[in-house]
Each structure stands twice: as structure tokens, then as C-alpha cells.
């Protein structure tokens, strides 16, 4: 559908019902307001903060909107009189221009009584609309004609990940990584983990050789990484590591003639800010970087404009906050990927549940979630979390690692098919 067909539904004054997730309100404002138009944010006591935050965000948007007007219902989210009175008083101040009501957010009572208030003014050009999260369509509603669903294609509205976080009042802790580190090593490790025996060989070397040298001991268990100076002085044998890993390390001149990896040489390469970050990379972060590279490989073909890893978000009242391992957006839709090198089912399910809850919090019903791990039975694992919406989650296992870019592309295509 051409943008001109969308443009004919744009208005000069748009009433938006603010709910707990303000993303649909942002999308509606961007798609349905004419340049220079005015948003009216109808909120309750419980949604005052997201309403004021959205007011600030919309004021800085490139389409040049007028400052959003706040319409408070106080605690009257189910009070028909209060809702109609508040909206009608605003309508009476509007002397000219096309009016619209998008009732995606807010309570059901707010939607019903807001519709009645706007409809009662008998302005034939008024545009009623709502955003359908299942079909990713903006539906134009009318008393006299069938609903007109307009597909919100990715190119119509690109929402950056940073903007998505900002809409929810969250500040990222540092800048997300957009460039995969040591992608060839990550690819080599992916070939290792495709084979269960080679993966075991990797873990044997990593825990019994690398960690033995690089980590502090604490009550006979491994603790934190050793100090920067101690790590810089280490040369660790790679003799028992998987051949694919040794081949890569030698090609990058990270291995000494006596088959040892020099952490000082790794530091001198300047790929990681600190040596311990390389250690963490070997500890499992390599898979996140591998996934990021696969997303980058298909980005242009699948309208992916923003992606990254290491989205650390501090939350008040918690010590660690939460983190998306890898995430990208297509249009305004969030795709969140949880990553783990484990094959243990309980750990995999915990990772998937956490990612699902956080993605829904950030991206609403439109959000999609995937788990990439080393299980041999991804379909069975997915079936065990049947409480989650089957069409909104995907699980990729060990056998998917070597063709992961294609698997992610298929996931995106299936999402588009489900939204038809």
C-alpha cells in the first residue's frame, strides 16, 4: 500500500488514550498526525508519567508537531461522565482542522466513552482508529463503512532501539554494541558447539585449563577474574582446545610457537577494552557476538535498521536490572533474542521466560522473542513453555547454529505471514 493511501487518514488534532505501554500511542501519533498537528494525551493518575514522557518525546519528533496537550481524567478511567466531560471540553476549543481518535491505549471504558464523546460532535471527517497488534495494522474505524486496515510496513516508521527504551522511561547503561567482536572466532566456536563432543572438549579446556590459570579460587571454586596485571602476564596452553579454535587463534597470531595463547598479545590487539572482557567473551559472550553478526548479515534484506547487543537497563529497586542479549527492530516491532551456550532445559526455559516478559514490557503485544541455545530438542523445549504465545516465540538449538542467519530470516518471514 502506498503512503498516499495512508496520508488521507491523517488529522490535525489526534486524541490518544494513554495506557501502561505508550508505544502504540507513539506509533499512532507518528503515522496519523499531519505536520504541525496537535496530539491530545488522555491519561489517568496511573498513566501520568508515560503521558508526560510522551509529550516530551513527541515535541522533538522530525514531523514538527505542536506541543502535546495533556487531558487528565484523574482517577476516572471508568467514569463515563468524567471521560466525556474532559474530552468534550477540549473538542470545544478546536475551531478548525480534521480530528482523530486513536483508542488503542487506555481502559475499555475509556475507549467506549471517548468514542461517544468524539462521535457526538458530528464531525463527518473525524477519523477513528486503533492499532491491531496481531496483524501489525492501523485499522481505520467507521460507523458507515467496513474497517480499513492499513499494514504498518517497516519502512513507514522506523523506531530505533534507544527510542523504544526512552518511550518506556528507561536509560541504557552504556552504549549497546553494534559491531561483532572477533566474528571469525565466534563462527569457529559455532562449528565447535554444533558437535556435542567438540563442545565438551571446549568446556574441558576452558574450565580445566583456561579458568585454572585466569580465575581466582574461592572455596575450591572459581571466583572473579585475576587482576589486569596478572592476566597480562599469562600464557595459557591451547594444546587440548578444539582444532577449529586453535586454527583461528594461530591465524590471528595470538598463539606463541609453543602453542600458548598470550593474553598480553590479546590486549595489544585493542579489540577489547580490558583483558577480562576477552575472558568473558570465551565464557559465552562469543555466542551473542555470533548472533549479532548473523543479524547484520540479513539486515538489509529484511528491513532491519537498528540492532545491537548488551542492552543493560538498570531498574529501581533491583541490583542488576535486566539485559537483552541481542535485539533489533523492524519498523516499530521489537525482536528480542536471549542467548545461552547451555543445553540444560531448566536454564534455557528461565532465559526464555525472562526475555519474553521483558520484551512484552518494552514492545507490547507486537514483540517477538527467540531463544538461541545448544539444546538438541528445540521443538520439545518450546512445547514445554506452552504457556507462552506460540506465535510470539521461537527456539533455535544446536543444529541451527551453522545456518542461523537463514533461521532468523525464516522467523521474520513467518512473523510477517502470521500477521496477514
mmCIF file of C-alpha atoms in Angstrom:
data_model
loop_
_atom_site.group_PDB
_atom_site.id
_atom_site.type_symbol
_atom_site.label_atom_id
_atom_site.label_comp_id
_atom_site.label_asym_id
_atom_site.label_seq_id
_atom_site.Cartn_x
_atom_site.Cartn_y
_atom_site.Cartn_z
ATOM 1 C CA UNK A 1 0.000 0.000 0.000
ATOM 2 C CA UNK A 2 1.368 3.377 -0.944
ATOM 3 C CA UNK A 3 1.957 6.069 1.641
ATOM 4 C CA UNK A 4 -0.599 8.314 -0.142
ATOM 5 C CA UNK A 5 -3.377 5.899 0.889
ATOM 6 C CA UNK A 6 -2.184 6.264 4.489
ATOM 7 C CA UNK A 7 -1.898 10.026 4.209
ATOM 8 C CA UNK A 8 -5.594 10.502 3.521
ATOM 9 C CA UNK A 9 -6.359 9.437 7.088
ATOM 10 C CA UNK A 10 -4.015 11.930 8.714
ATOM 11 C CA UNK A 11 -5.527 14.543 11.015
ATOM 12 C CA UNK A 12 -4.663 17.887 12.578
ATOM 13 C CA UNK A 13 -5.891 17.018 16.085
ATOM 14 C CA UNK A 14 -5.407 13.482 17.423
ATOM 15 C CA UNK A 15 -6.759 12.239 20.752
ATOM 16 C CA UNK A 16 -4.696 9.371 22.182
ATOM 17 C CA UNK A 17 -5.729 7.205 25.146
ATOM 18 C CA UNK A 18 -2.587 6.561 27.202
ATOM 19 C CA UNK A 19 -2.141 3.070 28.618
ATOM 20 C CA UNK A 20 0.654 1.360 30.534
ATOM 21 C CA UNK A 21 2.560 0.775 27.291
ATOM 22 C CA UNK A 22 2.842 4.116 25.439
ATOM 23 C CA UNK A 23 4.460 2.619 22.315
ATOM 24 C CA UNK A 24 1.157 2.289 20.357
ATOM 25 C CA UNK A 25 0.398 5.945 21.203
ATOM 26 C CA UNK A 26 3.769 6.991 19.795
ATOM 27 C CA UNK A 27 3.176 4.949 16.634
ATOM 28 C CA UNK A 28 -0.305 6.421 16.139
ATOM 29 C CA UNK A 29 0.955 9.986 16.617
ATOM 30 C CA UNK A 30 3.736 9.494 14.086
ATOM 31 C CA UNK A 31 1.517 7.856 11.484
ATOM 32 C CA UNK A 32 -1.736 9.790 11.806
ATOM 33 C CA UNK A 33 -0.811 13.401 12.571
ATOM 34 C CA UNK A 34 -0.184 15.955 9.862
ATOM 35 C CA UNK A 35 2.960 18.098 10.160
ATOM 36 C CA UNK A 36 2.170 20.811 12.663
ATOM 37 C CA UNK A 37 -0.651 18.739 14.168
ATOM 38 C CA UNK A 38 -1.543 18.570 17.858
ATOM 39 C CA UNK A 39 -1.640 15.390 19.965
ATOM 40 C CA UNK A 40 -4.046 15.264 22.940
ATOM 41 C CA UNK A 41 -2.844 12.779 25.539
ATOM 42 C CA UNK A 42 -5.757 11.482 27.604
ATOM 43 C CA UNK A 43 -4.386 9.942 30.797
ATOM 44 C CA UNK A 44 -5.304 8.858 34.304
ATOM 45 C CA UNK A 45 -3.423 9.115 37.594
ATOM 46 C CA UNK A 46 -1.776 5.783 36.847
ATOM 47 C CA UNK A 47 -0.520 6.816 33.411
ATOM 48 C CA UNK A 48 0.516 10.399 34.105
ATOM 49 C CA UNK A 49 4.237 9.647 33.885
ATOM 50 C CA UNK A 50 4.141 7.933 30.465
ATOM 51 C CA UNK A 51 1.842 10.712 29.187
ATOM 52 C CA UNK A 52 4.249 13.464 30.209
ATOM 53 C CA UNK A 53 7.183 11.474 28.877
ATOM 54 C CA UNK A 54 5.414 11.037 25.540
ATOM 55 C CA UNK A 55 4.657 14.758 25.481
ATOM 56 C CA UNK A 56 8.387 15.484 25.668
ATOM 57 C CA UNK A 57 9.308 12.858 23.079
ATOM 58 C CA UNK A 58 6.720 13.961 20.501
ATOM 59 C CA UNK A 59 7.855 17.581 20.823
ATOM 60 C CA UNK A 60 11.238 16.611 19.380
ATOM 61 C CA UNK A 61 9.979 14.448 16.504
ATOM 62 C CA UNK A 62 11.020 15.461 12.956
ATOM 63 C CA UNK A 63 7.456 15.980 11.643
ATOM 64 C CA UNK A 64 7.173 19.215 13.641
ATOM 65 C CA UNK A 65 4.217 18.530 15.923
ATOM 66 C CA UNK A 66 2.800 21.154 18.244
ATOM 67 C CA UNK A 67 3.348 20.527 21.952
ATOM 68 C CA UNK A 68 1.009 17.760 23.067
ATOM 69 C CA UNK A 69 -1.896 18.845 25.260
ATOM 70 C CA UNK A 70 -2.459 16.822 28.413
ATOM 71 C CA UNK A 71 -6.021 15.775 29.209
ATOM 72 C CA UNK A 72 -6.293 14.434 32.745
ATOM 73 C CA UNK A 73 -9.058 12.081 33.859
ATOM 74 C CA UNK A 74 -7.571 11.880 37.374
ATOM 75 C CA UNK A 75 -8.906 8.569 38.752
ATOM 76 C CA UNK A 76 -11.851 8.481 36.377
ATOM 77 C CA UNK A 77 -10.683 5.789 33.970
ATOM 78 C CA UNK A 78 -14.123 4.127 34.216
ATOM 79 C CA UNK A 79 -16.234 7.248 34.858
ATOM 80 C CA UNK A 80 -18.348 7.939 31.768
ATOM 81 C CA UNK A 81 -19.235 11.472 32.861
ATOM 82 C CA UNK A 82 -15.636 12.399 33.694
ATOM 83 C CA UNK A 83 -14.263 10.976 30.438
ATOM 84 C CA UNK A 84 -16.805 12.667 28.188
ATOM 85 C CA UNK A 85 -16.563 15.966 30.044
ATOM 86 C CA UNK A 86 -12.758 16.109 29.763
ATOM 87 C CA UNK A 87 -12.695 15.267 26.052
ATOM 88 C CA UNK A 88 -15.661 17.459 25.097
ATOM 89 C CA UNK A 89 -14.107 20.465 26.788
ATOM 90 C CA UNK A 90 -11.048 20.040 24.575
ATOM 91 C CA UNK A 91 -13.120 19.490 21.453
ATOM 92 C CA UNK A 92 -14.899 22.790 22.037
ATOM 93 C CA UNK A 93 -11.593 24.658 21.794
ATOM 94 C CA UNK A 94 -10.860 23.218 18.328
ATOM 95 C CA UNK A 95 -12.264 25.581 15.721
ATOM 96 C CA UNK A 96 -10.867 24.059 12.554
ATOM 97 C CA UNK A 97 -8.852 21.127 11.288
ATOM 98 C CA UNK A 98 -9.523 17.424 10.996
ATOM 99 C CA UNK A 99 -9.979 15.447 14.245
ATOM 100 C CA UNK A 100 -8.992 11.884 15.063
ATOM 101 C CA UNK A 101 -9.323 9.466 17.985
ATOM 102 C CA UNK A 102 -6.988 6.518 18.392
ATOM 103 C CA UNK A 103 -8.238 4.277 21.166
ATOM 104 C CA UNK A 104 -5.517 1.631 21.248
ATOM 105 C CA UNK A 105 -4.394 2.501 24.788
ATOM 106 C CA UNK A 106 -6.287 3.126 27.985
ATOM 107 C CA UNK A 107 -9.061 1.033 29.534
ATOM 108 C CA UNK A 108 -12.051 -0.380 27.673
ATOM 109 C CA UNK A 109 -14.268 2.131 29.450
ATOM 110 C CA UNK A 110 -12.021 4.969 28.278
ATOM 111 C CA UNK A 111 -12.270 3.721 24.687
ATOM 112 C CA UNK A 112 -16.066 3.451 24.764
ATOM 113 C CA UNK A 113 -16.754 6.804 26.385
ATOM 114 C CA UNK A 114 -14.053 8.667 24.445
ATOM 115 C CA UNK A 115 -15.602 7.344 21.221
ATOM 116 C CA UNK A 116 -19.048 8.510 22.329
ATOM 117 C CA UNK A 117 -17.707 11.955 23.210
ATOM 118 C CA UNK A 118 -15.960 12.491 19.871
ATOM 119 C CA UNK A 119 -18.732 10.912 17.810
ATOM 120 C CA UNK A 120 -21.383 13.087 19.451
ATOM 121 C CA UNK A 121 -19.840 16.219 17.928
ATOM 122 C CA UNK A 122 -20.998 15.076 14.490
ATOM 123 C CA UNK A 123 -17.899 15.988 12.552
ATOM 124 C CA UNK A 124 -18.157 13.791 9.446
ATOM 125 C CA UNK A 125 -14.434 13.887 8.711
ATOM 126 C CA UNK A 126 -13.429 12.545 12.136
ATOM 127 C CA UNK A 127 -11.040 9.553 11.873
ATOM 128 C CA UNK A 128 -11.385 6.750 14.429
ATOM 129 C CA UNK A 129 -8.559 4.240 14.611
ATOM 130 C CA UNK A 130 -6.799 1.543 16.597
ATOM 131 C CA UNK A 131 -3.564 -0.390 16.195
ATOM 132 C CA UNK A 132 -4.031 -4.142 15.745
ATOM 133 C CA UNK A 133 -1.018 -5.810 17.446
ATOM 134 C CA UNK A 134 -1.691 -9.238 15.907
ATOM 135 C CA UNK A 135 -1.716 -8.050 12.324
ATOM 136 C CA UNK A 136 0.552 -5.016 12.708
ATOM 137 C CA UNK A 137 -2.087 -2.885 11.048
ATOM 138 C CA UNK A 138 -3.587 0.509 11.761
ATOM 139 C CA UNK A 139 -7.325 -0.021 11.488
ATOM 140 C CA UNK A 140 -9.465 2.905 10.397
ATOM 141 C CA UNK A 141 -12.860 2.510 12.036
ATOM 142 C CA UNK A 142 -16.148 3.925 10.769
ATOM 143 C CA UNK A 143 -19.857 3.632 11.517
ATOM 144 C CA UNK A 144 -20.820 3.504 7.849
ATOM 145 C CA UNK A 145 -18.058 1.541 6.112
ATOM 146 C CA UNK A 146 -16.068 -1.632 6.826
ATOM 147 C CA UNK A 147 -12.832 -1.287 8.795
ATOM 148 C CA UNK A 148 -9.931 -0.170 6.610
ATOM 149 C CA UNK A 149 -6.788 -1.994 7.808
ATOM 150 C CA UNK A 150 -3.504 -0.383 6.733
ATOM 151 C CA UNK A 151 -0.403 -2.519 7.069
ATOM 152 C CA UNK A 152 2.293 -0.667 9.008
ATOM 153 C CA UNK A 153 5.268 -1.631 6.879
ATOM 154 C CA UNK A 154 8.747 -1.331 8.413
ATOM 155 C CA UNK A 155 9.730 1.463 6.025
ATOM 156 C CA UNK A 156 6.753 3.592 7.119
ATOM 157 C CA UNK A 157 8.085 4.118 10.642
ATOM 158 C CA UNK A 158 11.488 3.081 11.923
ATOM 159 C CA UNK A 159 11.732 3.098 15.717
ATOM 160 C CA UNK A 160 15.304 2.958 16.983
ATOM 161 C CA UNK A 161 16.020 0.753 19.983
ATOM 162 C CA UNK A 162 17.188 3.747 22.020
ATOM 163 C CA UNK A 163 13.862 5.461 21.264
ATOM 164 C CA UNK A 164 11.984 2.348 22.346
ATOM 165 C CA UNK A 165 13.734 2.430 25.710
ATOM 166 C CA UNK A 166 13.172 6.183 26.020
ATOM 167 C CA UNK A 167 9.433 5.764 25.435
ATOM 168 C CA UNK A 168 9.364 3.480 28.469
ATOM 169 C CA UNK A 169 11.407 5.845 30.620
ATOM 170 C CA UNK A 170 14.473 3.612 30.651
ATOM 171 C CA UNK A 171 18.052 4.735 30.185
ATOM 172 C CA UNK A 172 20.622 2.342 28.804
ATOM 173 C CA UNK A 173 23.712 1.743 30.924
ATOM 174 C CA UNK A 174 26.397 2.499 28.352
ATOM 175 C CA UNK A 175 26.173 2.175 24.590
ATOM 176 C CA UNK A 176 24.932 -1.085 23.045
ATOM 177 C CA UNK A 177 27.453 -2.887 20.867
ATOM 178 C CA UNK A 178 26.654 -2.810 17.152
ATOM 179 C CA UNK A 179 29.841 -4.440 15.870
ATOM 180 C CA UNK A 180 30.523 -8.116 16.477
ATOM 181 C CA UNK A 181 33.875 -8.787 18.137
ATOM 182 C CA UNK A 182 36.114 -11.485 16.645
ATOM 183 C CA UNK A 183 33.329 -12.746 14.316
ATOM 184 C CA UNK A 184 35.572 -15.412 12.780
ATOM 185 C CA UNK A 185 36.428 -16.851 16.189
ATOM 186 C CA UNK A 186 32.730 -16.797 17.063
ATOM 187 C CA UNK A 187 31.970 -18.654 13.829
ATOM 188 C CA UNK A 188 34.687 -21.179 14.676
ATOM 189 C CA UNK A 189 33.171 -21.724 18.110
ATOM 190 C CA UNK A 190 29.764 -22.169 16.497
ATOM 191 C CA UNK A 191 31.159 -25.063 14.456
ATOM 192 C CA UNK A 192 32.571 -26.499 17.684
ATOM 193 C CA UNK A 193 29.250 -26.268 19.518
ATOM 194 C CA UNK A 194 27.378 -27.860 16.630
ATOM 195 C CA UNK A 195 29.054 -31.114 17.672
ATOM 196 C CA UNK A 196 28.310 -32.206 21.227
ATOM 197 C CA UNK A 197 31.652 -33.985 21.637
ATOM 198 C CA UNK A 198 33.599 -30.968 20.411
ATOM 199 C CA UNK A 199 31.588 -28.730 22.730
ATOM 200 C CA UNK A 200 32.547 -30.980 25.620
ATOM 201 C CA UNK A 201 36.174 -30.730 24.547
ATOM 202 C CA UNK A 202 35.856 -26.931 24.548
ATOM 203 C CA UNK A 203 34.385 -26.862 28.066
ATOM 204 C CA UNK A 204 37.076 -29.251 29.303
ATOM 205 C CA UNK A 205 39.777 -26.907 28.024
ATOM 206 C CA UNK A 206 38.024 -23.728 29.078
ATOM 207 C CA UNK A 207 37.298 -24.777 32.670
ATOM 208 C CA UNK A 208 40.243 -27.071 33.380
ATOM 209 C CA UNK A 209 42.964 -25.095 31.605
ATOM 210 C CA UNK A 210 41.930 -21.502 30.870
ATOM 211 C CA UNK A 211 39.956 -20.806 34.057
ATOM 212 C CA UNK A 212 42.530 -22.644 36.132
ATOM 213 C CA UNK A 213 45.042 -20.006 35.076
ATOM 214 C CA UNK A 214 42.863 -16.912 34.681
ATOM 215 C CA UNK A 215 40.431 -17.056 37.605
ATOM 216 C CA UNK A 216 40.848 -16.687 41.321
ATOM 217 C CA UNK A 217 39.994 -19.636 43.506
ATOM 218 C CA UNK A 218 37.305 -19.227 46.146
ATOM 219 C CA UNK A 219 36.495 -22.121 48.456
ATOM 220 C CA UNK A 220 37.774 -24.594 45.846
ATOM 221 C CA UNK A 221 35.523 -22.929 43.233
ATOM 222 C CA UNK A 222 36.330 -20.328 40.597
ATOM 223 C CA UNK A 223 35.762 -16.719 41.627
ATOM 224 C CA UNK A 224 36.415 -13.443 39.803
ATOM 225 C CA UNK A 225 38.986 -12.977 37.086
ATOM 226 C CA UNK A 226 42.510 -12.240 38.226
ATOM 227 C CA UNK A 227 43.794 -8.672 38.185
ATOM 228 C CA UNK A 228 44.645 -6.880 34.961
ATOM 229 C CA UNK A 229 48.395 -7.202 35.552
ATOM 230 C CA UNK A 230 48.124 -10.888 36.433
ATOM 231 C CA UNK A 231 46.091 -11.649 33.315
ATOM 232 C CA UNK A 232 48.535 -9.713 31.130
ATOM 233 C CA UNK A 233 51.342 -11.993 32.262
ATOM 234 C CA UNK A 234 49.573 -15.236 31.387
ATOM 235 C CA UNK A 235 50.335 -17.571 28.512
ATOM 236 C CA UNK A 236 47.855 -20.449 28.525
ATOM 237 C CA UNK A 237 48.264 -23.712 26.647
ATOM 238 C CA UNK A 238 45.735 -24.371 23.887
ATOM 239 C CA UNK A 239 47.051 -27.853 23.130
ATOM 240 C CA UNK A 240 43.844 -29.582 24.284
ATOM 241 C CA UNK A 241 41.427 -26.999 22.821
ATOM 242 C CA UNK A 242 39.279 -27.930 19.781
ATOM 243 C CA UNK A 243 41.265 -27.733 16.493
ATOM 244 C CA UNK A 244 38.903 -25.120 14.955
ATOM 245 C CA UNK A 245 39.682 -22.745 17.811
ATOM 246 C CA UNK A 246 43.426 -23.356 17.631
ATOM 247 C CA UNK A 247 43.385 -22.717 13.864
ATOM 248 C CA UNK A 248 41.716 -19.325 14.318
ATOM 249 C CA UNK A 249 43.988 -18.263 17.189
ATOM 250 C CA UNK A 250 47.084 -19.149 15.167
ATOM 251 C CA UNK A 251 45.811 -17.299 12.101
ATOM 252 C CA UNK A 252 45.383 -14.164 14.219
ATOM 253 C CA UNK A 253 48.871 -14.596 15.691
ATOM 254 C CA UNK A 254 47.500 -14.986 19.207
ATOM 255 C CA UNK A 255 49.363 -18.239 19.834
ATOM 256 C CA UNK A 256 53.058 -18.481 20.648
ATOM 257 C CA UNK A 257 55.324 -21.079 18.963
ATOM 258 C CA UNK A 258 54.882 -23.383 21.968
ATOM 259 C CA UNK A 259 51.071 -23.463 21.496
ATOM 260 C CA UNK A 260 50.098 -20.980 24.166
ATOM 261 C CA UNK A 261 47.679 -18.070 23.951
ATOM 262 C CA UNK A 262 49.239 -14.838 25.186
ATOM 263 C CA UNK A 263 46.709 -12.594 26.926
ATOM 264 C CA UNK A 264 49.157 -9.720 26.636
ATOM 265 C CA UNK A 265 49.039 -10.036 22.842
ATOM 266 C CA UNK A 266 45.223 -10.077 23.030
ATOM 267 C CA UNK A 267 45.379 -6.827 24.987
ATOM 268 C CA UNK A 268 47.735 -5.251 22.468
ATOM 269 C CA UNK A 269 45.282 -6.022 19.652
ATOM 270 C CA UNK A 270 42.920 -3.457 21.220
ATOM 271 C CA UNK A 271 39.767 -5.406 20.351
ATOM 272 C CA UNK A 272 38.514 -5.391 23.944
ATOM 273 C CA UNK A 273 38.774 -2.522 26.467
ATOM 274 C CA UNK A 274 40.257 -4.888 29.046
ATOM 275 C CA UNK A 275 41.653 -8.418 29.038
ATOM 276 C CA UNK A 276 38.834 -9.615 31.293
ATOM 277 C CA UNK A 277 36.382 -8.759 28.504
ATOM 278 C CA UNK A 278 38.147 -11.278 26.276
ATOM 279 C CA UNK A 279 37.874 -13.797 29.110
ATOM 280 C CA UNK A 280 34.136 -13.118 29.350
ATOM 281 C CA UNK A 281 33.919 -13.497 25.579
ATOM 282 C CA UNK A 282 35.328 -17.017 25.866
ATOM 283 C CA UNK A 283 32.994 -17.648 28.798
ATOM 284 C CA UNK A 284 29.973 -17.460 26.468
ATOM 285 C CA UNK A 285 29.630 -13.916 25.132
ATOM 286 C CA UNK A 286 31.071 -15.175 21.854
ATOM 287 C CA UNK A 287 27.627 -16.616 21.042
ATOM 288 C CA UNK A 288 25.984 -13.191 21.445
ATOM 289 C CA UNK A 289 28.520 -11.730 19.019
ATOM 290 C CA UNK A 290 27.939 -14.613 16.612
ATOM 291 C CA UNK A 291 24.179 -13.976 16.720
ATOM 292 C CA UNK A 292 24.715 -10.240 16.212
ATOM 293 C CA UNK A 293 26.806 -10.944 13.107
ATOM 294 C CA UNK A 294 24.064 -13.194 11.702
ATOM 295 C CA UNK A 295 21.501 -10.420 12.235
ATOM 296 C CA UNK A 296 23.798 -7.952 10.470
ATOM 297 C CA UNK A 297 24.160 -10.384 7.557
ATOM 298 C CA UNK A 298 20.424 -10.276 6.835
ATOM 299 C CA UNK A 299 19.647 -6.708 7.951
ATOM 300 C CA UNK A 300 19.399 -5.080 4.533
ATOM 301 C CA UNK A 301 17.271 -7.841 3.036
ATOM 302 C CA UNK A 302 14.744 -7.777 5.875
ATOM 303 C CA UNK A 303 14.324 -4.063 6.653
ATOM 304 C CA UNK A 304 16.303 -4.257 9.903
ATOM 305 C CA UNK A 305 17.623 -0.752 10.519
ATOM 306 C CA UNK A 306 18.692 -0.956 14.162
ATOM 307 C CA UNK A 307 20.299 -3.806 16.074
ATOM 308 C CA UNK A 308 22.799 -4.438 18.819
ATOM 309 C CA UNK A 309 23.758 -6.445 21.863
ATOM 310 C CA UNK A 310 24.408 -5.792 25.517
ATOM 311 C CA UNK A 311 21.339 -3.670 26.269
ATOM 312 C CA UNK A 312 21.856 -3.247 30.003
ATOM 313 C CA UNK A 313 18.978 -1.440 31.691
ATOM 314 C CA UNK A 314 19.140 -0.505 35.390
ATOM 315 C CA UNK A 315 15.849 -0.787 37.261
ATOM 316 C CA UNK A 316 14.995 0.966 40.501
ATOM 317 C CA UNK A 317 14.732 -1.452 43.387
ATOM 318 C CA UNK A 318 16.886 -4.126 41.742
ATOM 319 C CA UNK A 319 20.610 -4.688 41.927
ATOM 320 C CA UNK A 320 21.252 -5.788 38.381
ATOM 321 C CA UNK A 321 18.300 -4.534 36.313
ATOM 322 C CA UNK A 322 17.845 -6.566 33.132
ATOM 323 C CA UNK A 323 19.613 -7.110 29.847
ATOM 324 C CA UNK A 324 18.643 -8.040 26.315
ATOM 325 C CA UNK A 325 21.376 -10.230 24.844
ATOM 326 C CA UNK A 326 20.639 -9.264 21.231
ATOM 327 C CA UNK A 327 17.775 -7.129 19.908
ATOM 328 C CA UNK A 328 16.647 -5.500 16.689
ATOM 329 C CA UNK A 329 13.660 -3.572 15.402
ATOM 330 C CA UNK A 330 11.719 -3.831 12.138
ATOM 331 C CA UNK A 331 9.597 -0.749 11.873
ATOM 332 C CA UNK A 332 8.243 -0.350 15.387
ATOM 333 C CA UNK A 333 8.288 -4.100 16.162
ATOM 334 C CA UNK A 334 10.811 -5.386 18.704
ATOM 335 C CA UNK A 335 12.622 -8.687 18.214
ATOM 336 C CA UNK A 336 14.475 -9.769 21.367
ATOM 337 C CA UNK A 337 16.889 -12.705 21.389
ATOM 338 C CA UNK A 338 18.083 -14.492 24.512
ATOM 339 C CA UNK A 339 21.349 -16.389 24.086
ATOM 340 C CA UNK A 340 22.985 -19.205 26.050
ATOM 341 C CA UNK A 341 25.656 -21.841 25.380
ATOM 342 C CA UNK A 342 23.932 -24.242 27.750
ATOM 343 C CA UNK A 343 21.807 -27.232 26.796
ATOM 344 C CA UNK A 344 20.236 -27.578 30.265
ATOM 345 C CA UNK A 345 16.489 -27.328 29.820
ATOM 346 C CA UNK A 346 15.691 -25.587 33.101
ATOM 347 C CA UNK A 347 18.225 -22.812 32.446
ATOM 348 C CA UNK A 348 17.013 -22.416 28.875
ATOM 349 C CA UNK A 349 13.396 -22.072 29.992
ATOM 350 C CA UNK A 350 14.304 -19.437 32.587
ATOM 351 C CA UNK A 351 16.157 -17.425 29.932
ATOM 352 C CA UNK A 352 13.203 -17.652 27.553
ATOM 353 C CA UNK A 353 10.631 -16.658 30.187
ATOM 354 C CA UNK A 354 12.669 -13.646 31.292
ATOM 355 C CA UNK A 355 13.216 -12.460 27.716
ATOM 356 C CA UNK A 356 9.517 -12.899 26.924
ATOM 357 C CA UNK A 357 8.373 -10.849 29.918
ATOM 358 C CA UNK A 358 10.860 -8.041 29.286
ATOM 359 C CA UNK A 359 10.138 -7.918 25.561
ATOM 360 C CA UNK A 360 6.396 -7.674 26.199
ATOM 361 C CA UNK A 361 7.099 -4.880 28.681
ATOM 362 C CA UNK A 362 9.126 -2.981 26.075
ATOM 363 C CA UNK A 363 7.412 -3.841 22.803
ATOM 364 C CA UNK A 364 3.872 -4.755 23.827
ATOM 365 C CA UNK A 365 1.858 -7.483 22.110
ATOM 366 C CA UNK A 366 3.798 -6.907 18.891
ATOM 367 C CA UNK A 367 7.120 -8.006 20.430
ATOM 368 C CA UNK A 368 8.703 -11.276 19.322
ATOM 369 C CA UNK A 369 11.191 -13.365 21.310
ATOM 370 C CA UNK A 370 13.684 -16.083 20.438
ATOM 371 C CA UNK A 371 15.984 -18.295 22.469
ATOM 372 C CA UNK A 372 19.229 -19.460 20.861
ATOM 373 C CA UNK A 373 20.889 -22.204 22.881
ATOM 374 C CA UNK A 374 22.565 -25.579 22.491
ATOM 375 C CA UNK A 375 19.647 -27.889 23.082
ATOM 376 C CA UNK A 376 19.256 -30.877 20.773
ATOM 377 C CA UNK A 377 15.468 -30.655 21.012
ATOM 378 C CA UNK A 378 14.349 -27.045 20.385
ATOM 379 C CA UNK A 379 10.800 -28.046 19.385
ATOM 380 C CA UNK A 380 10.322 -30.046 22.587
ATOM 381 C CA UNK A 381 11.713 -27.183 24.660
ATOM 382 C CA UNK A 382 9.309 -24.774 23.002
ATOM 383 C CA UNK A 383 6.413 -27.136 23.680
ATOM 384 C CA UNK A 384 7.316 -27.192 27.380
ATOM 385 C CA UNK A 385 6.705 -23.451 27.637
ATOM 386 C CA UNK A 386 3.266 -23.691 26.056
ATOM 387 C CA UNK A 387 2.010 -21.069 28.494
ATOM 388 C CA UNK A 388 3.718 -18.513 26.224
ATOM 389 C CA UNK A 389 2.108 -17.471 22.960
ATOM 390 C CA UNK A 390 3.347 -19.980 20.393
ATOM 391 C CA UNK A 391 3.425 -17.448 17.551
ATOM 392 C CA UNK A 392 5.455 -14.956 19.547
ATOM 393 C CA UNK A 393 8.396 -17.176 20.487
ATOM 394 C CA UNK A 394 10.994 -19.219 18.636
ATOM 395 C CA UNK A 395 13.646 -21.628 19.899
ATOM 396 C CA UNK A 396 16.826 -22.417 17.955
ATOM 397 C CA UNK A 397 19.122 -25.231 19.003
ATOM 398 C CA UNK A 398 22.481 -26.794 18.271
ATOM 399 C CA UNK A 399 21.559 -27.921 14.762
ATOM 400 C CA UNK A 400 20.553 -24.372 13.797
ATOM 401 C CA UNK A 401 23.899 -22.755 14.629
ATOM 402 C CA UNK A 402 25.600 -23.201 11.281
ATOM 403 C CA UNK A 403 22.640 -21.807 9.325
ATOM 404 C CA UNK A 404 21.498 -19.280 11.900
ATOM 405 C CA UNK A 405 21.136 -16.289 9.575
ATOM 406 C CA UNK A 406 18.673 -18.255 7.437
ATOM 407 C CA UNK A 407 16.803 -19.461 10.513
ATOM 408 C CA UNK A 408 16.391 -15.903 11.796
ATOM 409 C CA UNK A 409 15.246 -14.803 8.325
ATOM 410 C CA UNK A 410 12.657 -17.602 8.298
ATOM 411 C CA UNK A 411 11.481 -16.479 11.740
ATOM 412 C CA UNK A 412 10.946 -12.958 10.408
ATOM 413 C CA UNK A 413 9.098 -14.242 7.331
ATOM 414 C CA UNK A 414 6.864 -16.431 9.488
ATOM 415 C CA UNK A 415 6.093 -13.423 11.667
ATOM 416 C CA UNK A 416 5.015 -11.483 8.585
ATOM 417 C CA UNK A 417 2.899 -14.430 7.416
ATOM 418 C CA UNK A 418 1.186 -14.715 10.822
ATOM 419 C CA UNK A 419 0.361 -11.004 10.719
ATOM 420 C CA UNK A 420 -1.590 -11.214 7.438
#
